[in-house]
Structures are given as structure tokens and as C-alpha cells.
Tab-separated table of C-alpha atoms and ligand atoms in Angstrom:
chain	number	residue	atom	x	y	z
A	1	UNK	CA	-64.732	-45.462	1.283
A	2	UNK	CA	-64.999	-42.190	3.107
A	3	UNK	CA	-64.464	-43.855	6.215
A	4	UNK	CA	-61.555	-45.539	5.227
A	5	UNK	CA	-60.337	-42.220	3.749
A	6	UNK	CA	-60.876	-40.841	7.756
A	7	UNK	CA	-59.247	-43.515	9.306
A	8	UNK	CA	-56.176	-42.951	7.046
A	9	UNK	CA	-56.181	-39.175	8.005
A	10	UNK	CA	-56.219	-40.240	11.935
A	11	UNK	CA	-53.978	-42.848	11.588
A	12	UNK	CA	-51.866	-40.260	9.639
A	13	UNK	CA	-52.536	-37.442	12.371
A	14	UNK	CA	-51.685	-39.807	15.339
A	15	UNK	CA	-48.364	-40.694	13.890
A	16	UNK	CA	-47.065	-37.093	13.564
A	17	UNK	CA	-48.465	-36.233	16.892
A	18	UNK	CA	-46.344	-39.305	18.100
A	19	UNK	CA	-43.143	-37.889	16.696
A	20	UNK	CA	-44.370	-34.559	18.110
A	21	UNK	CA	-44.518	-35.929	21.379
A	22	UNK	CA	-41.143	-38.165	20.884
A	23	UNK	CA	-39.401	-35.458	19.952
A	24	UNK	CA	-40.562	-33.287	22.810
A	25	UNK	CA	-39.607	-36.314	25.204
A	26	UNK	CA	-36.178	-36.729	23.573
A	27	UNK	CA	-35.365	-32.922	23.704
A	28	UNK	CA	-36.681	-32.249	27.357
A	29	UNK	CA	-34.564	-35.277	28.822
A	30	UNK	CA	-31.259	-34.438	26.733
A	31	UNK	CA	-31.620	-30.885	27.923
A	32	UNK	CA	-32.282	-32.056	31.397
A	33	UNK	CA	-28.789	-33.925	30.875
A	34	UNK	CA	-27.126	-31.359	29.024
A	35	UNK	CA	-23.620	-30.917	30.648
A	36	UNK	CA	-24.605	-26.879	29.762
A	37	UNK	CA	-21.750	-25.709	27.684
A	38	UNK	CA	-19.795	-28.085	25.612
A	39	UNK	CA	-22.600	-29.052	23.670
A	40	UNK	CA	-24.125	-25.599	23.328
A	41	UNK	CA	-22.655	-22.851	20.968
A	42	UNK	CA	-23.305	-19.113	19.726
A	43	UNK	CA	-23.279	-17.762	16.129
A	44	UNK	CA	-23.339	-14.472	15.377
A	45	UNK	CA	-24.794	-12.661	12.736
A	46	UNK	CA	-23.767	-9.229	11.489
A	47	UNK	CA	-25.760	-6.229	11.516
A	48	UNK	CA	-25.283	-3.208	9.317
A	49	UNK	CA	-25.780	0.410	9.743
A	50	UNK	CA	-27.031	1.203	5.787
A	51	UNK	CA	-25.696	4.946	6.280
A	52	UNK	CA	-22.412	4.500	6.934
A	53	UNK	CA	-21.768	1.044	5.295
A	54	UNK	CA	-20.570	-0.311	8.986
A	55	UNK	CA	-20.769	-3.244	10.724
A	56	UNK	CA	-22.453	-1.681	13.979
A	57	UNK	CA	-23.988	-4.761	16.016
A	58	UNK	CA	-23.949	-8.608	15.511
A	59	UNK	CA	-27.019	-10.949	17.064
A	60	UNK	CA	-26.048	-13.902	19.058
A	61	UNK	CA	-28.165	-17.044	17.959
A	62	UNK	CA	-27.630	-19.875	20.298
A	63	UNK	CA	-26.734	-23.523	18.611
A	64	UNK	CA	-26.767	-26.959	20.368
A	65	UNK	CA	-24.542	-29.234	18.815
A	66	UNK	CA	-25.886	-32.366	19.582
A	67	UNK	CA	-24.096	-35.667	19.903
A	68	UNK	CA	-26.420	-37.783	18.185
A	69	UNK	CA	-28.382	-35.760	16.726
A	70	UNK	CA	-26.495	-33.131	15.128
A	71	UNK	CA	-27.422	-29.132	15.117
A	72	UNK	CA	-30.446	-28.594	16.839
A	73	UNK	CA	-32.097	-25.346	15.731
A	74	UNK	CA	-33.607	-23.015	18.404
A	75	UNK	CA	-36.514	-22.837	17.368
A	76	UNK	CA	-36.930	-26.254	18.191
A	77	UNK	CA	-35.533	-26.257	22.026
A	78	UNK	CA	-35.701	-22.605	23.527
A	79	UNK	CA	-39.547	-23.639	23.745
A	80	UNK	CA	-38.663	-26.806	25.481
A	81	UNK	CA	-36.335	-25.716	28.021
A	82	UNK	CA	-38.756	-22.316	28.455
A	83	UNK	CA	-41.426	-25.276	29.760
A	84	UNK	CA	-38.767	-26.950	31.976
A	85	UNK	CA	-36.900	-24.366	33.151
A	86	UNK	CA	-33.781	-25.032	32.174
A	87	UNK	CA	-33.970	-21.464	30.066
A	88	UNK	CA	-32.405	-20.069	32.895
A	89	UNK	CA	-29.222	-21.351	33.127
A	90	UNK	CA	-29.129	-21.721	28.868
A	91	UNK	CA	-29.890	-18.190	29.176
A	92	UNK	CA	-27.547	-16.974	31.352
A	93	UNK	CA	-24.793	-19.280	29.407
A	94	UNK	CA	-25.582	-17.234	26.827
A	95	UNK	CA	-25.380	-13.514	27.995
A	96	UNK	CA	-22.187	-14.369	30.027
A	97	UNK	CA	-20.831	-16.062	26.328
A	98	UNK	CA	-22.212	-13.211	24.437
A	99	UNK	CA	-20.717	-10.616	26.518
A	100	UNK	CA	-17.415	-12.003	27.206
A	101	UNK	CA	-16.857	-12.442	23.097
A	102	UNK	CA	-17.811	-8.930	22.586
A	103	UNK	CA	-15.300	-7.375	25.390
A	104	UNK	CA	-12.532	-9.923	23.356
A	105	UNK	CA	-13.390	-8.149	20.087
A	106	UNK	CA	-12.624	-4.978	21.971
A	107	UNK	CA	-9.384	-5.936	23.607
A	108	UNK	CA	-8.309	-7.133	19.827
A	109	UNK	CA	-8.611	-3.373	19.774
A	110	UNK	CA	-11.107	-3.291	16.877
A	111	UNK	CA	-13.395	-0.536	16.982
A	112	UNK	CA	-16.351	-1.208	19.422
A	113	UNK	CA	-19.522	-2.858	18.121
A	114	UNK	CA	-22.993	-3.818	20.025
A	115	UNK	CA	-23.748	-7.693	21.121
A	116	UNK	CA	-27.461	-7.908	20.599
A	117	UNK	CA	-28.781	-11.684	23.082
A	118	UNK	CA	-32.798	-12.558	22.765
A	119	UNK	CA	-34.086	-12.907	25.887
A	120	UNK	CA	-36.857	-14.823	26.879
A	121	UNK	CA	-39.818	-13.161	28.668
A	122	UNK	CA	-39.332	-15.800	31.506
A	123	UNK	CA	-35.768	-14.522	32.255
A	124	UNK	CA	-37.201	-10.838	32.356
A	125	UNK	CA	-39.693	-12.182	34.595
A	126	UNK	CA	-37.688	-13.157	37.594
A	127	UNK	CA	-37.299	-10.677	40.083
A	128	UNK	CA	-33.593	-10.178	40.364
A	129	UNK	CA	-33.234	-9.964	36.499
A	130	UNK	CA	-31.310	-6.816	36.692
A	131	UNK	CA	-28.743	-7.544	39.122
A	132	UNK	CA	-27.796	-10.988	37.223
A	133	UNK	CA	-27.452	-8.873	34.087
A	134	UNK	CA	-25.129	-6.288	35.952
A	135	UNK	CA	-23.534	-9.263	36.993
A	136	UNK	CA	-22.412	-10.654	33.859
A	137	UNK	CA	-21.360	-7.198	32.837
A	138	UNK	CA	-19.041	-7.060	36.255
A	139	UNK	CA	-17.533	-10.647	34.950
A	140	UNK	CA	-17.021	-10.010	31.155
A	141	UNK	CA	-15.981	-6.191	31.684
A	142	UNK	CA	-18.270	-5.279	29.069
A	143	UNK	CA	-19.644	-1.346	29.325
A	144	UNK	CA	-23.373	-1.894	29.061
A	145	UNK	CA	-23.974	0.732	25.961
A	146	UNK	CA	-22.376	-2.457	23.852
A	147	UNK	CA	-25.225	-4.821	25.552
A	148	UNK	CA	-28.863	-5.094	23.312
A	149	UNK	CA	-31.202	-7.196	24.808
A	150	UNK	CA	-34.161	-8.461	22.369
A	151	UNK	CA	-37.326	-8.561	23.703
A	152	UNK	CA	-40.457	-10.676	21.590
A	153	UNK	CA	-43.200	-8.200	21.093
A	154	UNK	CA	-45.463	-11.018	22.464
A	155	UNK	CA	-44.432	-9.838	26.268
A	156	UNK	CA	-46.807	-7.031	25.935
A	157	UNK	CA	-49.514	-9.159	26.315
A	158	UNK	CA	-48.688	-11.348	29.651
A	159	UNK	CA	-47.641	-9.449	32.610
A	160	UNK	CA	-46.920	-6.443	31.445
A	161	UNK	CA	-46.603	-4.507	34.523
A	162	UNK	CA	-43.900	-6.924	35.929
A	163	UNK	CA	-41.930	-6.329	32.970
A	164	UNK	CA	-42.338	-3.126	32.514
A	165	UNK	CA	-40.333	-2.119	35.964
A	166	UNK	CA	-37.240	-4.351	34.830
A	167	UNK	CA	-37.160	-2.948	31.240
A	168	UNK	CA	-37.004	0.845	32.555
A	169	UNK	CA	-33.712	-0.136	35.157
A	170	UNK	CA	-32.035	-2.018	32.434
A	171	UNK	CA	-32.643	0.992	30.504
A	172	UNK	CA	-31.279	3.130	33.121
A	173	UNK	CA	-28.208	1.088	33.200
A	174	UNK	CA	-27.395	1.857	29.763
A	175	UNK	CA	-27.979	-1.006	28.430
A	176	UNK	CA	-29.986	-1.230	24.998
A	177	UNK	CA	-33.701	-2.576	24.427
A	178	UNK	CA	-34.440	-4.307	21.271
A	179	UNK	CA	-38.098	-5.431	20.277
A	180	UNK	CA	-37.821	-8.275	18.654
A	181	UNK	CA	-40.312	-9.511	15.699
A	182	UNK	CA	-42.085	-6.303	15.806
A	183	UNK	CA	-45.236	-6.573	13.581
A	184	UNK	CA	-46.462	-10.214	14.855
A	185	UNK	CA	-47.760	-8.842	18.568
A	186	UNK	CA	-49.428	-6.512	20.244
A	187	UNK	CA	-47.644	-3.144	21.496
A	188	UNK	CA	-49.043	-0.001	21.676
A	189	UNK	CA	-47.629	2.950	20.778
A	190	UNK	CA	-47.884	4.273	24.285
A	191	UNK	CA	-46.146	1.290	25.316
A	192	UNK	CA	-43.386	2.035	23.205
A	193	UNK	CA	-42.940	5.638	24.224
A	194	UNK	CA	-43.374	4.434	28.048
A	195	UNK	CA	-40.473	1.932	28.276
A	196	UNK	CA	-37.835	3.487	26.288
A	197	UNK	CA	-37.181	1.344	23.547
A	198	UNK	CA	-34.074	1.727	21.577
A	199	UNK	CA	-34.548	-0.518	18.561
A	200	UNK	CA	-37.234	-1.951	16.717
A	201	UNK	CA	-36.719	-5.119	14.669
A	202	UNK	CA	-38.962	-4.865	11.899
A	203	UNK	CA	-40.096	-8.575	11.120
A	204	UNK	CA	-38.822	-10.858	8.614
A	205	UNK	CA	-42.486	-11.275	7.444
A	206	UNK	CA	-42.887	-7.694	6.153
A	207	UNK	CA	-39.523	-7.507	4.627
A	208	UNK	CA	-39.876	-10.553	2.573
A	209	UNK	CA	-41.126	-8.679	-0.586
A	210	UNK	CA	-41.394	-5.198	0.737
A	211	UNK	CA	-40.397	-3.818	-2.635
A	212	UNK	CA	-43.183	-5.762	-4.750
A	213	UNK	CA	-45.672	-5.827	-2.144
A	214	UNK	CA	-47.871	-2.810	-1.394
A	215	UNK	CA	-48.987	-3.374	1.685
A	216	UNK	CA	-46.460	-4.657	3.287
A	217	UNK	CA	-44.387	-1.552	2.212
A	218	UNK	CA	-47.147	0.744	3.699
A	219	UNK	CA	-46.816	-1.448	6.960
A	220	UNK	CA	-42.874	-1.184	6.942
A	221	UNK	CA	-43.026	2.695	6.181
A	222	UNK	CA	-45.381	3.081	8.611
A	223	UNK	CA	-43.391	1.160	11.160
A	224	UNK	CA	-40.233	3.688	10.189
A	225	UNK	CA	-41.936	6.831	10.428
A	226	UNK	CA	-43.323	5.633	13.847
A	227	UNK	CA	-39.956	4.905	14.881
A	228	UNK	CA	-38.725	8.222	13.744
A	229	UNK	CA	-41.044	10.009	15.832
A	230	UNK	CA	-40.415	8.030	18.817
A	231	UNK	CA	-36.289	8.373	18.343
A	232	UNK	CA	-36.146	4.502	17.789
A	233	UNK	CA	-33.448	3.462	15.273
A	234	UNK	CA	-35.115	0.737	13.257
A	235	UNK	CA	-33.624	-2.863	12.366
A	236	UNK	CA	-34.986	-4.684	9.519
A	237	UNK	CA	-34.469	-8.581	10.013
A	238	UNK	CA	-34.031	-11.378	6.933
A	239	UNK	CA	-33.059	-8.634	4.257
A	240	UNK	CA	-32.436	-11.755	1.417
A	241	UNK	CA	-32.431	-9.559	-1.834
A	242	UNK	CA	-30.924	-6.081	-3.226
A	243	UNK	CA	-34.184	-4.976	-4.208
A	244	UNK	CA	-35.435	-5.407	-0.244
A	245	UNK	CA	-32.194	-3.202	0.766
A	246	UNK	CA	-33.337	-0.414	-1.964
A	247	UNK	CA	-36.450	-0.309	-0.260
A	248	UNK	CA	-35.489	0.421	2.921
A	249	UNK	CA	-32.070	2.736	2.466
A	250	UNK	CA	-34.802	5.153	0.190
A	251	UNK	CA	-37.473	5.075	2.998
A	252	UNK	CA	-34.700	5.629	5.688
A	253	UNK	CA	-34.536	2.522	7.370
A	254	UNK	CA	-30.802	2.606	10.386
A	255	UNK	CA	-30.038	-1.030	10.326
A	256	UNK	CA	-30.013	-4.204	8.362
A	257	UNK	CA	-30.061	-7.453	8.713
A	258	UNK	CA	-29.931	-10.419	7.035
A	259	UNK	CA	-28.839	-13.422	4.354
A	260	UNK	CA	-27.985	-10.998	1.837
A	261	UNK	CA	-24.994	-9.309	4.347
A	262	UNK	CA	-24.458	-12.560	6.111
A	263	UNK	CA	-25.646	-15.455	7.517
A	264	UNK	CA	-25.082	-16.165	11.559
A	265	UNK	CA	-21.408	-17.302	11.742
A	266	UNK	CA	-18.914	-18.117	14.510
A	267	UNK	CA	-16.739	-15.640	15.837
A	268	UNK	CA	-13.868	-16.190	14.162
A	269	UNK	CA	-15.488	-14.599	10.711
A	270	UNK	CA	-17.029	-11.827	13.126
A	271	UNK	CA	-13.263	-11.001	13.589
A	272	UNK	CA	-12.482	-10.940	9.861
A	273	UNK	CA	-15.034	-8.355	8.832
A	274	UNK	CA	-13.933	-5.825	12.213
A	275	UNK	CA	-10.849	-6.122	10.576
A	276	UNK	CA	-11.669	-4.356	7.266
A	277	UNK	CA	-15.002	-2.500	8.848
A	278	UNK	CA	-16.033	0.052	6.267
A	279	UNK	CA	-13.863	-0.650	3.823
A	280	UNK	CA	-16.546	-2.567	2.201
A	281	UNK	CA	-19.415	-1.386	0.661
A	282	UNK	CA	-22.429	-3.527	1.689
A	283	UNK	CA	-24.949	-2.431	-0.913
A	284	UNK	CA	-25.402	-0.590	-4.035
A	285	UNK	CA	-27.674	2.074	-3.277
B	1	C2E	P1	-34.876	-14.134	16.079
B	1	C2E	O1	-34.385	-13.542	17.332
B	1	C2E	O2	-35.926	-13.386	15.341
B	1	C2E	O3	-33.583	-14.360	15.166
B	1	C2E	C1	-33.556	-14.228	13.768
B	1	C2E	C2	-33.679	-15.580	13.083
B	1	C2E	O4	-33.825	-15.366	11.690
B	1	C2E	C3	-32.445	-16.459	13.242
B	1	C2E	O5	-32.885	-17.817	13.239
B	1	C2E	C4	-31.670	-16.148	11.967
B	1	C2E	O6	-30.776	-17.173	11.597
B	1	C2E	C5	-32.794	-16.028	10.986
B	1	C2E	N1	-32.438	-15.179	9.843
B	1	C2E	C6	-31.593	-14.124	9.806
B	1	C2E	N2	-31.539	-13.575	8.584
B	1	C2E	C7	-32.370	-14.282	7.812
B	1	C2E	C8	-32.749	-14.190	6.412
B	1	C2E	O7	-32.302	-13.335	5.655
B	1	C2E	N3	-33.661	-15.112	5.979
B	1	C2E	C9	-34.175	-16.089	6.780
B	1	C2E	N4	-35.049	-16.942	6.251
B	1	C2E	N5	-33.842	-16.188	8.095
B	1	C2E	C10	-32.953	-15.303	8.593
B	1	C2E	P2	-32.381	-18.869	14.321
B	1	C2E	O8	-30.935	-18.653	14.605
B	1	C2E	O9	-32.821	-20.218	13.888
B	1	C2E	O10	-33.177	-18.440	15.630
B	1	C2E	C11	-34.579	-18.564	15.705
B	1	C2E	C12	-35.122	-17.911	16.955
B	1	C2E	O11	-34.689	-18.607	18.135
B	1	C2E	C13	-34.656	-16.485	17.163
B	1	C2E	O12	-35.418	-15.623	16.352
B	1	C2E	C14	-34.905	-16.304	18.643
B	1	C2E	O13	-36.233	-15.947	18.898
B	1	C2E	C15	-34.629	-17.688	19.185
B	1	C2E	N6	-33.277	-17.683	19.800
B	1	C2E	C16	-32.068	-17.812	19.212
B	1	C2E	N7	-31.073	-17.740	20.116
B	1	C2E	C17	-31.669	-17.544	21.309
B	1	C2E	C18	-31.184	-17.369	22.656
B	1	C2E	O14	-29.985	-17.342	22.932
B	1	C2E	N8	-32.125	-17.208	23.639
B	1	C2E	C19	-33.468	-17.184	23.374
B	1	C2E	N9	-34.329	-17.016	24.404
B	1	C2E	N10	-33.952	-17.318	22.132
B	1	C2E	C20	-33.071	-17.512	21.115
B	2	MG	MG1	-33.656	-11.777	17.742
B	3	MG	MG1	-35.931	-13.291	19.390
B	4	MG	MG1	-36.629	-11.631	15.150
């Protein structure tokens, strides 16, 4: 019986590896194939300043709008085409995107707001990083203070010293630098201080619950008054319920983000709320 039961768990194992591995075939050649562009797409998704009720940055989240297949999440292909290399050119597609839809926002003549693009630590890697990203700000006209790049906290732990060169001239450029997911890797608070972070983005783990949870409101308080000492404005990511907000407007928290402002939408609704920026309250505290 008990064998039976463990060839049903194998049998059951092998078949989800085998959609695994489909799935990773399927992705990998379609990207390979991938005309760039038509089939790729960015939303946006607002961020708030909780202080002064403003819409002060928006994140672009890439989309691929596949033929067949429908919306592919990125989650499921920025790994792929990281392992293939075809995050180069999706990444650069998106920076040049990203930057050129900000500098439109501005020429609408709507009051200036940051473009925040993730970054993978493969783009930061290559040597001549910088000078694409000066580039693309040459091409879309945008100033660099309105350019946030978000870094995953994981690229403290593979080569660091590589990195560490690039983030400090993008820095010097003027452009901003965002850690992404900050709670899930492994900075240091020297590190932090070292490369001149602008922005934290407090992970969606600890804000899920904050207000009911104790430790995880010791973690995010602790993350804030780090960030306070350091001169880091602070972003807290998936903010889903009023309670969360509370939380974080009483324990000083700059920025929000999340379901309960806004979900990532196309540019067209970016333009709607610049139009009546700060006319709306965005929470009740
Ligand atoms: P991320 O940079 O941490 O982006 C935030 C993710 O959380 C987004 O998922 C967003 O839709 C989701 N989110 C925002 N607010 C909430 C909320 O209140 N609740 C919940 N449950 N989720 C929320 P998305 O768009 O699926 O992106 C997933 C990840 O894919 C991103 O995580 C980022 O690491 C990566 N990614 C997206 N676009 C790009 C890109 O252009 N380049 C690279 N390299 N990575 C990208
Ligand atoms: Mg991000
Ligand atoms: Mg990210
Ligand atoms: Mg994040």
C-alpha cells in the first residue's frame, strides 16, 4: 500500500516538474522570438507621499501580452530571460519606455513626478551600465532626479564590489537608488550608508499585518528609524488595508504603496490622477 502511495507521489511530482520544465521551454523560445515591443507593455502603479496626500512617484511593472497565451506575469519570465539573456534588451525596452512616458507627463505640463524601473542585478552588472542609462536619459529628455532605479536587496550578496562602483556614479548623476524588497536579503547597515541609498522599499511581507502583528511592527519601526538616521525616505510596498496605512503615517513612514491607493495601471489613468494631484485625500489618518 505504502508503495503504491510513493509511486503516486512520484508520478505526481514528475508531472509538475514536466509542466515546470514545459513551461520554462515554452517561455525561453517565445522570448527568444519575441519581436521586443509589441507584445511587451508597462503598467504603472502610483506611489503616495502620506504627508502631503500627493502622488509623488509611480513604479513601472513590465507586462507581456502574449498572443496565445494571454498576460504573462513577471514573475514568471524576468527569471527566464535573466538565464538567457535576453534581460538586456527587455530591460533596456523598459527604461527607454519608462522614461520617455514620464518626460510626456511633464510636457502635459502636470507637475513633475518620479518614474521608479526595477532593475535586474545582471543589467547593473555590465560594465558600461552607466553610460546606457545616461543614454536613455539623452533620448527621452528626462532630468535624472525624476529617474529611481530599484535595486533587489539580494545584490548584496553576489559581487558586491562590482556593483558597488556603478551604484555610487548613478548616484552622482542624480539619479535615485531604490532598494527593493528590503527585509528578505542581506544588507548591512554599513552598506547602506556606503552607497547612498535614497529609498528603501519596506517589503510587502512585513506590511501585510503590521498593525496586528507585533513583530513585524517592531521589524517595520525598526526599519523606519534606521532609515531616519541614515536620511533614507522609506517606501512601504502592498499597503492593502486602512488599518496598515494607520500604522505607518503614526510611526512616520514617507511613502506608500499599494492595492489600497491603486493597483498598477496603464498610463492613461496615471494621467487622470496628475490631473487632480492633491485634491484627493488618500487616507483617513
Ligand atoms: P516588485 O518590484 O517588488 O513589484 C511589486 C509587485 O507587487 C508588483 O507585482 C505589484 O503588482 C505587486 N503589488 C503592488 N501592490 C500590491 C498589494 O497591495 N498587494 C499585493 N499582493 N501585491 C502588490 P508584479 O507587477 O507582478 O511584479 C513582480 C516582480 O517582477 C516585481 O516585484 C519585480 O521584481 C519584477 N519586475 C516587474 N517589472 C520588472 C522590470 O521591468 N524589470 C525587472 N528586472 N523586473 C521587473
Ligand atoms: Mg519594485
Ligand atoms: Mg523589484
Ligand atoms: Mg518589491
Amino acid at each position: 500500500k505504502c508503495k503504491i502511495q510513493n509511486n503516486n507521489n512520484a508520478t505526481r511530482f514528475e508531472k509538475s516538474l514536466d509542466k515546470e520544465i514545459q513551461e520554462y521551454f515554452w517561455i525561453k523560445n517565445d522570448l527568444l522570438k519575441l519581436g521586443l515591443k509589441e507584445e511587451l507593455y508597462l503598467d504603472y502603479q502610483p506611489i503616495y507621499s502620506i504627508d502631503t496626500n500627493r502622488l509623488v512617484g509611480v513604479e513601472a511593472l513590465i507586462r507581456w501580452n502574449h498572443g496565445e497565451k494571454g498576460i504573462i506575469p513577471p514573475a514568471r519570465f524576468i527569471p527566464i530571460a535573466e538565464k538567457i539573456g535576453m534581460i538586456h534588451p527587455i530591460g533596456e525596452w523598459v527604461l527607454l519606455k519608462a522614461c520617455s512616458q514620464n518626460k510626456e507627463w511633464q510636457e502635459l505640463g502636470y507637475d513633475p513626478i518620479y518614474i521608479s524601473v526595477n532593475v535586474s542585478v545582471l543589467q547593473l552588472e555590465k560594465p558600461d551600465f552607466t553610460k546606457r542609462i545616461k543614454k536613455i536619459l539623452e533620448k527621452s529628455m528626462l532630468k535624472p532626479q525624476y529617474l529611481q532605479l530599484e535595486i533587489t536587496e539580494t545584490f548584496f550578496t553576489q559581487n558586491y564590489e562590482l556593483i558597488q562602483d556603478t551604484i555610487k556614479e548613478l548616484g552622482k548623476l542624480g539619479i535615485k537608488i531604490a532598494i527593493d524588497d528590503f527585509g528578505t536579503g542581506y544588507s548591512s547597515l554599513g552598506q547602506l550608508c556606503e552607497l547612498n541609498i535614497n529609498n528603501i522599499k519596506i517589503d510587502r511581507m512585513f506590511i501585510d499585518g503590521v498593525d496586528g502583528n507585533i513583530n513585524k511592527s517592531k521589524i517595520v519601526k525598526g526599519i523606519i528609524s534606521l532609515a531616519e538616521s541614515l536620511n533614507i525616505t522609506l517606501t512601504a510596498e502592498g499597503v492593502e488595508r486602512e488599518e496598515e496605512l494607520k500604522f505607518l503615517n503614526t510611526n512616520r513612514c514617507t511613502f506608500v504603496q499599494g492595492y489600497l491607493f491603486s493597483k498598477p495601471v496603464e498610463a492613461y489613468k496615471i494621467e487622470e490622477l496628475l490631473k487632480r494631484n492633491g485634491k484627493n485625500k488618500i487616507c483617513l489618518c
